Coordinates of C-alpha atoms in Angstrom, one line a residue:
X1 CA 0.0 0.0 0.0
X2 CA 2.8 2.1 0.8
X3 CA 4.7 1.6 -2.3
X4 CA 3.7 4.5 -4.1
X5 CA 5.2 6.7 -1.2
X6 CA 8.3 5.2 -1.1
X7 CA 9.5 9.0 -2.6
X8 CA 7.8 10.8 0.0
X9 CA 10.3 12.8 2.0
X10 CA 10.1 16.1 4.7
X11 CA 11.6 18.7 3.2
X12 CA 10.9 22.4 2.9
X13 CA 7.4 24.7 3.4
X14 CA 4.2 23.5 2.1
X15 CA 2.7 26.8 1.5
X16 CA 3.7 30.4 2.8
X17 CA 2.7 34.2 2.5
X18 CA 4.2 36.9 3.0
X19 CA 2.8 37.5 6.7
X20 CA 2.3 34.0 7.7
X21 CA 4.3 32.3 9.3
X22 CA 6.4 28.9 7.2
X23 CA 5.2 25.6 7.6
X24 CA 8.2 23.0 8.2
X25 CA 7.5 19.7 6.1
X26 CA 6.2 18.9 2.7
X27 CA 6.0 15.6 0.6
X28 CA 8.2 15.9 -1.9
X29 CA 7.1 17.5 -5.3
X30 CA 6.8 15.9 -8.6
X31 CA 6.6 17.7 -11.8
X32 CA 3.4 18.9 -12.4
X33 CA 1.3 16.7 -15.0
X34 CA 0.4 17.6 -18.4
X35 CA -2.2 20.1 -19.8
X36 CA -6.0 17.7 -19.6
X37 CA -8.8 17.8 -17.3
X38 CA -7.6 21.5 -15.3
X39 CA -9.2 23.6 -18.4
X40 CA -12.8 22.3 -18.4
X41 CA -13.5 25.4 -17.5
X42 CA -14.9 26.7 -20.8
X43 CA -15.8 25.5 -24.5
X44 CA -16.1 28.7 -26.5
X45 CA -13.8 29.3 -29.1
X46 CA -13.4 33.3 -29.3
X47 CA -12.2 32.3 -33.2
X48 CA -15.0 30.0 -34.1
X49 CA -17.6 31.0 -36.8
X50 CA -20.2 29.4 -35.3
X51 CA -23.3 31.7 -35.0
X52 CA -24.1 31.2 -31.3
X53 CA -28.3 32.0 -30.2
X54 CA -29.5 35.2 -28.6
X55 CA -28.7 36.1 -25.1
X56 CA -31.4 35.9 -22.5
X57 CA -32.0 39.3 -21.2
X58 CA -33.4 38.0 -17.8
X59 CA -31.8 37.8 -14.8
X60 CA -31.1 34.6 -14.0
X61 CA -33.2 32.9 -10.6
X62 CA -29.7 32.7 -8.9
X63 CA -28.6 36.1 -9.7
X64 CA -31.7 37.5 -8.2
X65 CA -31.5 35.4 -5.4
X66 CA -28.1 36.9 -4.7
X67 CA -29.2 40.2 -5.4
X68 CA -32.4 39.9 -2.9
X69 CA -31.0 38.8 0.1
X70 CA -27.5 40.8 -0.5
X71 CA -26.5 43.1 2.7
X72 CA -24.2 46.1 4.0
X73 CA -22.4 43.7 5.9
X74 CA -22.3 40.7 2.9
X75 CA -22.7 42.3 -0.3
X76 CA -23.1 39.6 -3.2
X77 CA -19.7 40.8 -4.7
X78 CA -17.4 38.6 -6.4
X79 CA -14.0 40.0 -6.4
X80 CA -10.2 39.0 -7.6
X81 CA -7.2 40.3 -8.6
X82 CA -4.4 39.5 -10.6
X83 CA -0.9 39.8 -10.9
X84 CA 1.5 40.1 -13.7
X85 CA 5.1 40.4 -14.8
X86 CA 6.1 42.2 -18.2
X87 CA 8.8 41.8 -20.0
X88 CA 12.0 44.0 -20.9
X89 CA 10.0 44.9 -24.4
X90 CA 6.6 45.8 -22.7
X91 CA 6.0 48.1 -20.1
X92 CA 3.4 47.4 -17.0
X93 CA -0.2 47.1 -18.3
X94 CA -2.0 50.7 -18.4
X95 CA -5.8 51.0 -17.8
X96 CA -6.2 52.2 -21.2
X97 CA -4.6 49.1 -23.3
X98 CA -6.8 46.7 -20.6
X99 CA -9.5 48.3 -22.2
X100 CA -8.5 47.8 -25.6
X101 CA -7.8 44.3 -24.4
X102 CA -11.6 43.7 -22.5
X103 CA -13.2 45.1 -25.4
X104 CA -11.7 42.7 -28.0
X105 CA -11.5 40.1 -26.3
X106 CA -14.4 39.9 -24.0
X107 CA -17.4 42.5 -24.8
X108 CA -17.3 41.7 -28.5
X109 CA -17.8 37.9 -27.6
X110 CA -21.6 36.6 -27.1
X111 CA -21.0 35.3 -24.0
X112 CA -20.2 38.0 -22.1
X113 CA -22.8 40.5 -23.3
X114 CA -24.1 41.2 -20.0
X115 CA -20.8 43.0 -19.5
X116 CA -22.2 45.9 -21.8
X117 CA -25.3 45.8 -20.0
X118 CA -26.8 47.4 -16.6
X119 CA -29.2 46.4 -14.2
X120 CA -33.0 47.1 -14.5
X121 CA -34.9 49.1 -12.1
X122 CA -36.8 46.0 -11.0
X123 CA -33.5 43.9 -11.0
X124 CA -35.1 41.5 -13.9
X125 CA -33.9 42.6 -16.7
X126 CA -30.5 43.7 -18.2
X127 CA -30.5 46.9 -20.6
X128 CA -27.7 46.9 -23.1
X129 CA -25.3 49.9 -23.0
X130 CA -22.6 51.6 -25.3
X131 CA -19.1 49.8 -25.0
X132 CA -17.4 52.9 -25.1
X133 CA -19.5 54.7 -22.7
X134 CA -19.3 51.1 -19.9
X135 CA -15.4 51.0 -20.2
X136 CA -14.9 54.8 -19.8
X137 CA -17.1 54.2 -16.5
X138 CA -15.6 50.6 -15.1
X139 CA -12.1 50.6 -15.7
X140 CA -10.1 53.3 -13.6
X141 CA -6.2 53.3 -12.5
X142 CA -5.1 53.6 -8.6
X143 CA -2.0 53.3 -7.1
X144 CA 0.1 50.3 -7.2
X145 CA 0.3 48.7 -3.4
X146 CA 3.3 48.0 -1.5
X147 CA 1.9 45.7 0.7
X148 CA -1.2 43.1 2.0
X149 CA -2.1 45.4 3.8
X150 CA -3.0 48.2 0.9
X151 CA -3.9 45.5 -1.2
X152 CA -7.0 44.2 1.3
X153 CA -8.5 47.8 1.5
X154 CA -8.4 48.6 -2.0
X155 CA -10.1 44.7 -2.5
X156 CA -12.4 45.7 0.7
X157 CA -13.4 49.2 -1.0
X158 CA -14.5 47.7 -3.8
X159 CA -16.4 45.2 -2.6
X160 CA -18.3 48.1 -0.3
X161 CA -18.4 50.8 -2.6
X162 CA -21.7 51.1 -4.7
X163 CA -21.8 49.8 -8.5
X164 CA -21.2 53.0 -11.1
X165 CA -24.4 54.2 -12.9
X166 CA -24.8 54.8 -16.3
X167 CA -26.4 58.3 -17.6
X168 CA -29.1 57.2 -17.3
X169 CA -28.8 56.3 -13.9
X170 CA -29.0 52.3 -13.9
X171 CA -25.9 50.5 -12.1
X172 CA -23.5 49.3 -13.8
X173 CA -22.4 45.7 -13.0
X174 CA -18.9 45.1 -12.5
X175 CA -15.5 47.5 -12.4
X176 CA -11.6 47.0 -12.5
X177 CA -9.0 49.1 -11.7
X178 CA -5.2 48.5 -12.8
X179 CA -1.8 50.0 -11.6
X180 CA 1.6 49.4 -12.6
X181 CA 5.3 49.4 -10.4
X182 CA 8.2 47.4 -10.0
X183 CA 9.1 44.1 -9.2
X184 CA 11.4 43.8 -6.1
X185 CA 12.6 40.7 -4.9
X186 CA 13.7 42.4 -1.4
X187 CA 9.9 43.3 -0.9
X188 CA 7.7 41.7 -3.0
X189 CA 4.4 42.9 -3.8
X190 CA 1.3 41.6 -2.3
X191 CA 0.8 39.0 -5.4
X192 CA 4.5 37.9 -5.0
X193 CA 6.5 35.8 -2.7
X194 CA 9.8 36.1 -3.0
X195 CA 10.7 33.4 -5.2
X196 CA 8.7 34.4 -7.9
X197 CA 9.6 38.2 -7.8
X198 CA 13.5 36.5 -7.9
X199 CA 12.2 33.8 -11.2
X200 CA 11.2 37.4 -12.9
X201 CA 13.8 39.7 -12.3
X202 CA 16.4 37.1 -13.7
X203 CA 14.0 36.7 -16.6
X204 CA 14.1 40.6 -17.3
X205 CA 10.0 41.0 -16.0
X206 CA 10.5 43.7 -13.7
X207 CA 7.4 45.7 -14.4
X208 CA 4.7 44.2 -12.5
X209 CA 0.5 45.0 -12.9
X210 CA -2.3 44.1 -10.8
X211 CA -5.7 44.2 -12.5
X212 CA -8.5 44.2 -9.6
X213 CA -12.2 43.3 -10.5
X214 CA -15.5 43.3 -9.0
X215 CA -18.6 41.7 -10.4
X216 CA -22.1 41.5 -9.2
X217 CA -23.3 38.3 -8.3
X218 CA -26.2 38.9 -10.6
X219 CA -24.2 38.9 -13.2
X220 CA -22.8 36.0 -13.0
X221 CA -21.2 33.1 -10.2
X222 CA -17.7 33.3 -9.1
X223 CA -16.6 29.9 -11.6
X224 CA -18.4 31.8 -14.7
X225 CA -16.4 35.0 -14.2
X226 CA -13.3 33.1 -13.6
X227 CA -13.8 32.3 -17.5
X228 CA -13.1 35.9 -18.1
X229 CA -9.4 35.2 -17.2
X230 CA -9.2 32.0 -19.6
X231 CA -10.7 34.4 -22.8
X232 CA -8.6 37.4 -21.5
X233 CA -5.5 35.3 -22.2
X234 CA -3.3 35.2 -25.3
X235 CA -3.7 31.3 -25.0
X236 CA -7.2 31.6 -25.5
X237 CA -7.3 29.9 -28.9
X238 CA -5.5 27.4 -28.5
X239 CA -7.0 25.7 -24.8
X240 CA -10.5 26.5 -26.4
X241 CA -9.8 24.4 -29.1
X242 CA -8.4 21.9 -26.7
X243 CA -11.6 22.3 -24.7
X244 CA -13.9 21.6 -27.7
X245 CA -12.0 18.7 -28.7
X246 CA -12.2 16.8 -25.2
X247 CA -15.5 17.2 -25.5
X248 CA -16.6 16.4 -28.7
X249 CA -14.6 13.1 -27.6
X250 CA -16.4 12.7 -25.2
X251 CA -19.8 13.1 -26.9
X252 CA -18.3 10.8 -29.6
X253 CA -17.2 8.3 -27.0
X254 CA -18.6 5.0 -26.4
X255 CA -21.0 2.5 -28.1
X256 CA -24.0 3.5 -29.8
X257 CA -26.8 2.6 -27.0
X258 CA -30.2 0.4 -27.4
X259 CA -33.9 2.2 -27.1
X260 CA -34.3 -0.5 -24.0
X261 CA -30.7 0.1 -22.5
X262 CA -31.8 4.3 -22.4
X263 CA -34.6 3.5 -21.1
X264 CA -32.9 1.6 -18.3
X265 CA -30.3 4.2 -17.6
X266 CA -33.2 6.8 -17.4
X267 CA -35.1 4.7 -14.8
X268 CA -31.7 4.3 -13.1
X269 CA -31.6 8.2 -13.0
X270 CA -34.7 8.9 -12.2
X271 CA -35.0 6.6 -8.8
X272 CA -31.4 8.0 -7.8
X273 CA -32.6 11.5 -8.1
X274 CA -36.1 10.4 -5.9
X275 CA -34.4 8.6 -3.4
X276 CA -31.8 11.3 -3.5
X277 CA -34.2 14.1 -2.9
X278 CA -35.6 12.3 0.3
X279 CA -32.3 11.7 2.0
X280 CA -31.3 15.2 0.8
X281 CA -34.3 17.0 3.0
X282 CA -33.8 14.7 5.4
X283 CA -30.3 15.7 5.6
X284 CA -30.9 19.6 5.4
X285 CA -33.6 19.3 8.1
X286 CA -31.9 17.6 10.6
X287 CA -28.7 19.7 10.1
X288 CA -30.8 22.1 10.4
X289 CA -32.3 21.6 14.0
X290 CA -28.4 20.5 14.8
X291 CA -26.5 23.7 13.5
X292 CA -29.7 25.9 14.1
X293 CA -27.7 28.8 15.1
X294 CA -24.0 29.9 14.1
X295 CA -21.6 29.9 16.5
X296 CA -20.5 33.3 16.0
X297 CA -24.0 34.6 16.7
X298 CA -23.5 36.0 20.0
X299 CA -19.9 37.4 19.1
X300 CA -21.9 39.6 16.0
X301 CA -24.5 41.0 18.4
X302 CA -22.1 41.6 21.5
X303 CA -19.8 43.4 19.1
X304 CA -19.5 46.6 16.6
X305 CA -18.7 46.3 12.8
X306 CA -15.1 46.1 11.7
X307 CA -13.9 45.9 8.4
X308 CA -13.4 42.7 6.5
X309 CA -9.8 41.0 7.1
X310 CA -9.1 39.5 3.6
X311 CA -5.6 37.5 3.6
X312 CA -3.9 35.1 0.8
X313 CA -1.5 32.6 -0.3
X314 CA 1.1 33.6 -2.9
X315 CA 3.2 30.3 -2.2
X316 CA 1.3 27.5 -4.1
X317 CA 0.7 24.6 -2.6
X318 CA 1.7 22.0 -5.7
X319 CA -1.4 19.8 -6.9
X320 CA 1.1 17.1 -6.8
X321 CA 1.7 17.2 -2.9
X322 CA -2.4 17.4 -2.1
X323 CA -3.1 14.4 -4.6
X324 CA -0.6 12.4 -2.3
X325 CA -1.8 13.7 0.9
X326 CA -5.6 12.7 -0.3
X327 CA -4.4 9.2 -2.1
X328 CA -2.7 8.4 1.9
X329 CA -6.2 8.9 3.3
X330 CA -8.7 8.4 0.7
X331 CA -10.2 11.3 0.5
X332 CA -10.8 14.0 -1.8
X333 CA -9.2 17.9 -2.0
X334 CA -12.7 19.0 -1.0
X335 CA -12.7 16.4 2.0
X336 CA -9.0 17.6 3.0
X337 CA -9.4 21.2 2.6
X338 CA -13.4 21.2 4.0
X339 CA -11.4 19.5 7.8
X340 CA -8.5 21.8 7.6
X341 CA -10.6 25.1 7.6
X342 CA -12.7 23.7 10.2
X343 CA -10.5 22.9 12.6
X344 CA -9.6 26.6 11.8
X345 CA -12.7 27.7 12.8
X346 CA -12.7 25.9 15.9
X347 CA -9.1 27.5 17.0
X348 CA -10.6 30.8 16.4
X349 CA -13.4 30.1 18.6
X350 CA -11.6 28.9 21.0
X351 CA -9.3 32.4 21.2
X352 CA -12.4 34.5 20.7
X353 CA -13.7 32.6 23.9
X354 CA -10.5 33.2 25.7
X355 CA -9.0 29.6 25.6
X356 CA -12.6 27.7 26.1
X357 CA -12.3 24.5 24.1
X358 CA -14.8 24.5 21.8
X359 CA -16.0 21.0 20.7
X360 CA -19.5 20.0 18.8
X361 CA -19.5 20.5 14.6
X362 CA -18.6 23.2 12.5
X363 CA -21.3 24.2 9.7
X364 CA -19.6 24.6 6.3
X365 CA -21.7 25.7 3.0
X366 CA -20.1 24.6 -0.3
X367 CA -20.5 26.1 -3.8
X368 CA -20.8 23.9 -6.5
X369 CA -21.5 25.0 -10.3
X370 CA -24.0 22.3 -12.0
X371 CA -21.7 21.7 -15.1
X372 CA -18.2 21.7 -13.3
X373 CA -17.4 25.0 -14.4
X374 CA -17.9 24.0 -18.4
X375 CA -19.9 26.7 -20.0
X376 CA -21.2 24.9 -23.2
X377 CA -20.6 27.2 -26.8
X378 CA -23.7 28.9 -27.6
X379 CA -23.8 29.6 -23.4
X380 CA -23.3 32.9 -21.7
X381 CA -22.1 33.5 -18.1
X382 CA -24.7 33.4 -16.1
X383 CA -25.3 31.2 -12.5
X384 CA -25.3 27.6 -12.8
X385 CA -25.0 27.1 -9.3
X386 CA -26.2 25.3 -6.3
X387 CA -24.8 24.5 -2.7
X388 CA -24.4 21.7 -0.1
X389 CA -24.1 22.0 3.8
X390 CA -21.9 20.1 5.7
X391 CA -21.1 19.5 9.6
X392 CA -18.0 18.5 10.6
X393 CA -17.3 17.0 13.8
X394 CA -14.1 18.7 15.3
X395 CA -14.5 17.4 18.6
X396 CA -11.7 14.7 18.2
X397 CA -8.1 16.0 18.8
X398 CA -7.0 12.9 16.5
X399 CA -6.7 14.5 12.4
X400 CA -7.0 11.0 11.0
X401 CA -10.4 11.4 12.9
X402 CA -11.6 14.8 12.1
X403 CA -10.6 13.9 8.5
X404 CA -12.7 11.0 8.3
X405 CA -15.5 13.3 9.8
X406 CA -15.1 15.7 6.9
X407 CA -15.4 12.7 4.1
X408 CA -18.7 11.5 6.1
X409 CA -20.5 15.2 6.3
X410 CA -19.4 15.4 2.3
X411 CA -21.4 12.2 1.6
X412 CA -24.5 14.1 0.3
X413 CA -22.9 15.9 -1.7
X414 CA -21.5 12.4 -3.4
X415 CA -24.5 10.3 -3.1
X416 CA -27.5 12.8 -3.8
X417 CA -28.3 15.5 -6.4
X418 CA -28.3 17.9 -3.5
X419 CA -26.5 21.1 -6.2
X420 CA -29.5 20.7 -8.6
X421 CA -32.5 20.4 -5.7
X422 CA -30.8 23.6 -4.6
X423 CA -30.8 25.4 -7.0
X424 CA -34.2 24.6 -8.6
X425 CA -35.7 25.3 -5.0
X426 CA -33.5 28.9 -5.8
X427 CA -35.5 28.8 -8.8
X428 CA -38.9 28.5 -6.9
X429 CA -38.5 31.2 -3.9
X430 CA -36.8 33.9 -6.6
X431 CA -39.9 33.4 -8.9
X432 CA -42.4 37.4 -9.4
X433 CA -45.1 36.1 -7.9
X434 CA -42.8 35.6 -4.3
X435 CA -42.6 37.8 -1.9
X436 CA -39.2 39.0 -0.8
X437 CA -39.1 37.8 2.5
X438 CA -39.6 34.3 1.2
X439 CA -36.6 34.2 -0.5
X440 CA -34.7 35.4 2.7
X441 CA -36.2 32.8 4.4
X442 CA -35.2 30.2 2.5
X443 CA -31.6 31.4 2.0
X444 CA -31.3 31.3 6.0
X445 CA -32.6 27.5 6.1
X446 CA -30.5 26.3 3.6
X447 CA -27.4 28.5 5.1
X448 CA -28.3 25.6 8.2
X449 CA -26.7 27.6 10.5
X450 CA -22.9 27.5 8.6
X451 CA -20.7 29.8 9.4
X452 CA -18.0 29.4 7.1
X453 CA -18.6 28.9 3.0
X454 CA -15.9 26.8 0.9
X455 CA -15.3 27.3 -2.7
X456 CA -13.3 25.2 -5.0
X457 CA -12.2 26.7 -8.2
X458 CA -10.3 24.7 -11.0
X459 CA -7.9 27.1 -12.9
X460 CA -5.5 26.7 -15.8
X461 CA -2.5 24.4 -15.1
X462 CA -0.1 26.6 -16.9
X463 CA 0.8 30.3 -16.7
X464 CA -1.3 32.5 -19.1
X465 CA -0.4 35.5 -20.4
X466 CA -2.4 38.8 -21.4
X467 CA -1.0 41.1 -24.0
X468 CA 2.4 39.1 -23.4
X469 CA 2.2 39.6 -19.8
X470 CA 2.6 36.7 -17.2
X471 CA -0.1 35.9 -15.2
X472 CA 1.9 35.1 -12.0
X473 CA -1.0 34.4 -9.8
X474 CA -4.6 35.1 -9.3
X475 CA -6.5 35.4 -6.1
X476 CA -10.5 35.2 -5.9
X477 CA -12.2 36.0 -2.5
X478 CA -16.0 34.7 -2.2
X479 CA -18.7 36.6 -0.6
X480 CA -20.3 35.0 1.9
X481 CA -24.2 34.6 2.3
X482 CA -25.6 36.7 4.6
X483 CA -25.5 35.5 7.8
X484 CA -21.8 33.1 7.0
X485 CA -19.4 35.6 8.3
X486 CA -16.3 33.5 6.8
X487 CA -15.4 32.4 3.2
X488 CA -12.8 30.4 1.7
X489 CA -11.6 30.3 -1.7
X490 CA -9.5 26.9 -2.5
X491 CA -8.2 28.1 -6.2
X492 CA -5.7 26.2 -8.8
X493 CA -3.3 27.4 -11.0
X494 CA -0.2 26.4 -13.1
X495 CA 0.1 23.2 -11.4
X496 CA -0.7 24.5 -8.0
X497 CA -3.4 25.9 -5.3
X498 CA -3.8 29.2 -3.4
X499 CA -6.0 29.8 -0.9
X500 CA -8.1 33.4 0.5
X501 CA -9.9 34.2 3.1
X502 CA -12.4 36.9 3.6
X503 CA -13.6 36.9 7.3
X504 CA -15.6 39.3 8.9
X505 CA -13.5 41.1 11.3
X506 CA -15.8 40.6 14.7
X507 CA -14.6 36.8 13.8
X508 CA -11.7 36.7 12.0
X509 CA -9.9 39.3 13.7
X510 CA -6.6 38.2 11.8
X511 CA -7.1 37.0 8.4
X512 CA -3.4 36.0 8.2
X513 CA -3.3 34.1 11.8
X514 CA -6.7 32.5 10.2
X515 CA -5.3 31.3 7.1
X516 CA -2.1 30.3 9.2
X517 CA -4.0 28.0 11.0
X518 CA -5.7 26.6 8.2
X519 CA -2.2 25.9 6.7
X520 CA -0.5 24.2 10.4
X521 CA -4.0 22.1 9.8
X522 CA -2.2 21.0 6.6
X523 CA 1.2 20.7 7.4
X524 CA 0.2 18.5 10.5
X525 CA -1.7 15.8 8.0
X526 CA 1.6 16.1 5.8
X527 CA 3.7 15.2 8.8
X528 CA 1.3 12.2 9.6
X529 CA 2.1 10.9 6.2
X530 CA 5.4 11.4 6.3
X531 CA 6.1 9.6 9.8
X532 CA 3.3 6.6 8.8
X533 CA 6.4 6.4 6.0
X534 CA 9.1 6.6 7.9
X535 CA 7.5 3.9 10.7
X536 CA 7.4 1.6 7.1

């Protein structure tokens, strides 16, 4: 069993950031694999002839869901930024050739026509604008930061301040601003670490550009705007095509099926999804009455608002090193990362309640888009999303033990179309004809009384590059639902994941000591694997 480890050694620092402090053993890395399943995160060909339909002008029941129940405190804002190195024959990106960029490459595609567009009066409609007049609006420069700590309050501005209006006085729904400075590998800029500010200096990139963007959650979830990145790239062609290809495999794929044999697989389908529907209310109602209030509850009410603490990764932890870890203990990324931040959780209770041990389960609300992130050619961004709950059992101080907890309280997510009943019951409480307050209502009992919401984004496995510019690294925050004053944002790229964390800061007083935490969790299952090794 332990053959495949036989290479598995403690060496250096998992994962780091700037501000957090190193973590002392790893598994040791393997090259990262090939170009194949990492990029399914889109099948439109920005070259392709193809005449695609006409884009829906409605709202979509998600998006207004979002947009119903969004508050001061949690606005439905999905925001990112991204960092880039340019070479000794370009300078730093300007706001201006971003624009030129966006507008080529993403408002002149089908897709992304609710980019041109603003948001109706009576949030169900979107009312297409000039392009001219919309980037002239949403893309602005500021000043490059110096550190994490500039960097979080011009990401927490954003998020608070309100959506530009057009002329005619209809917000706008989305905005980026872009700066430009140096690369220095003696301080490193908040979307460095010090390696990679060292990689591009000796590669001549000493310019480097952040792009920061904000998006409405009506306009579109945060795996469908993470698209935006793939057709902003100058690889853009070519992984499209190699998109389109997989899947036409795919569809072309196996033999040729009997009238009776689909007939059996859609009986098959249809009893799973029954049977999955019962055990998936009687999941939700039961974890319900168990995780009926958030634990934080009484620290929100007893205490006065602070601003969000937002902190990152800029050291990625290698995809290789996590598929070992999960391969040891038969588990998924999902189950390994879903423990990790929940024993998080309970060590910031436990400070926030001056040293009482906290014990009992942790409610964690996932994300999860319907199609894996694929949008389809002919598709635009919109929100094909719907969400599990979880409860974790952190009681045990064994992490072999909290681990298998996490895999268990995953199980619906695995065994029952819990996404889909989600969001067609998102479909159902967003519809004209309900009342507001409905939809409220069912947001808060299918929150179950979570506290903390995971998401899990697939990104390229290779650097991209816009307008010859290298992406160096890209960091998404989620907003939390109202009332889930923690979110998590597991996100892959070139071979390797980052992780954020947008807290609010009556709970997560320290973002970096959070995400710390979240990374000892890590290191301690890597150092389990390593001494079960060793012991062999």
């Amino acid at each position: 069993m332990f053959a495949n480890f036989a290479k598995l050694l403690p060496v250096v620092a998992v994962a780091t950031c700037n501000e957090i402090p190193s973590i002392t053993h790893e598994i040791k890395n393997e090259p990262p694999p090939a170009i194949s399943q990492l990029l399914k995160n889109i099948e439109h060909n920005r070259e392709s002839k193809i005449q695609t339909p006409g884009l829906k002008r409605r709202t979509t029941s998600i998006g207004r869901l979002a947009h119903l129940t969004s508050t001061e405190s949690n606005p439905s804002i999905v925001s990112f930024f991204i960092t880039l190195s340019s070479p000794p024959s370009a300078t730093g990106l300007s706001s201006s050739s971003f624009s030129e960029t966006f507008a080529s490459r993403i408002l002149t595609s089908p897709r992304y026509s609710r980019f041109a567009s603003t948001l109706s009066a009576d949030s169900q409609t979107f009312t297409e604008k000039d392009v001219e007049e919309t980037l002239k609006s949403l893309v602005t420069n500021t000043i490059p930061p110096t550190s994490r700590l500039e960097t979080a309050r011009i990401i927490e501005s954003m998020i608070y301040a309100p959506l530009p209006k057009s002329k005619s006085g209809e917000p706008y729904l989305w905005s980026a601003r872009v700066s430009t400075g140096e690369v220095s590998a003696s301080s490193p800029g908040p979307g460095f670490n010090s390696k990679t500010a060292s990689d591009a200096i000796q590669s001549g990139r000493t310019e480097e550009s952040y792009i920061f963007f904000k998006a409405s959650h009506i306009l579109g979830d945060g795996v469908s705007l993470g698209n935006v990145l793939i057709d902003l790239s100058d690889e853009a062609p070519e992984l499209n095509q190699k998109i389109k290809d997989v899947v036409k495999k795919r569809r072309r794929g196996g033999k040729k099926k009997s009238v009776m044999q689909k007939l059996v697989r859609a009986f098959k389908k249809l009893t799973w999804f029954i049977f999955g529907c019962f055990k998936f209310f009687e999941h939700q109602f039961f974890l319900t009455l168990e995780n009926n209030r958030n634990p934080f509850d009484s620290i929100i009410r007893s205490a006065k608002p602070q601003n969000r603490t937002l902190s990152w990764t800029t050291s990625p932890i290698p995809l290789t090193t996590l598929k070992k870890i999960c391969g040891f203990y038969n588990c998924t990324v999902n189950d390994l990362f879903v423990t990790c931040v929940s024993l998080a959780v309970k060590r910031q209770l436990r400070e926030l309640k001056g040293g009482k041990d906290v014990g009992g389960k942790i409610g964690v609300v996932i994300p999860v888009h319907l199609q894996g992130g694929v949008l389809l050619e002919g598709q635009s961004i919109g929100n094909r999303i719907g969400a599990v709950n979880a409860s974790v059992d952190v009681s045990s101080s064994s992490r072999t033990t909290s681990l298998a907890n996490g895999k268990t309280s995953l199980q619906v997510l695995k065994t029952t179309p819990a996404p889909l009943i989600s969001y067609l019951m998102a479909k159902m409480i967003t519809l004209p004809i309900v009342p507001t307050f409905v939809a409220r209502m069912g947001l808060k009992f299918g929150i179950g009384g979570s506290c903390v919401a995971i998401s899990n984004v697939r990104g390229p496995e290779s650097k991209l590059h816009i307008d010859g510019r290298t992406v160096e690294n890209v960091v998404g925050f989620v907003p939390p639902p109202p009332g889930v004053p923690i979110g998590v944002v597991v996100q892959s790229y070139n071979g390797g994941v980052c992780l954020s964390v947008n807290g609010d800061g009556r709970c997560v007083p320290d973002g970096d000591k959070f995400l710390g935490w979240v990374l000892q969790e890590l290191a301690g299952y890597v150092e389990e694997v390593n001494l079960t090794i060793i012991e062999e």
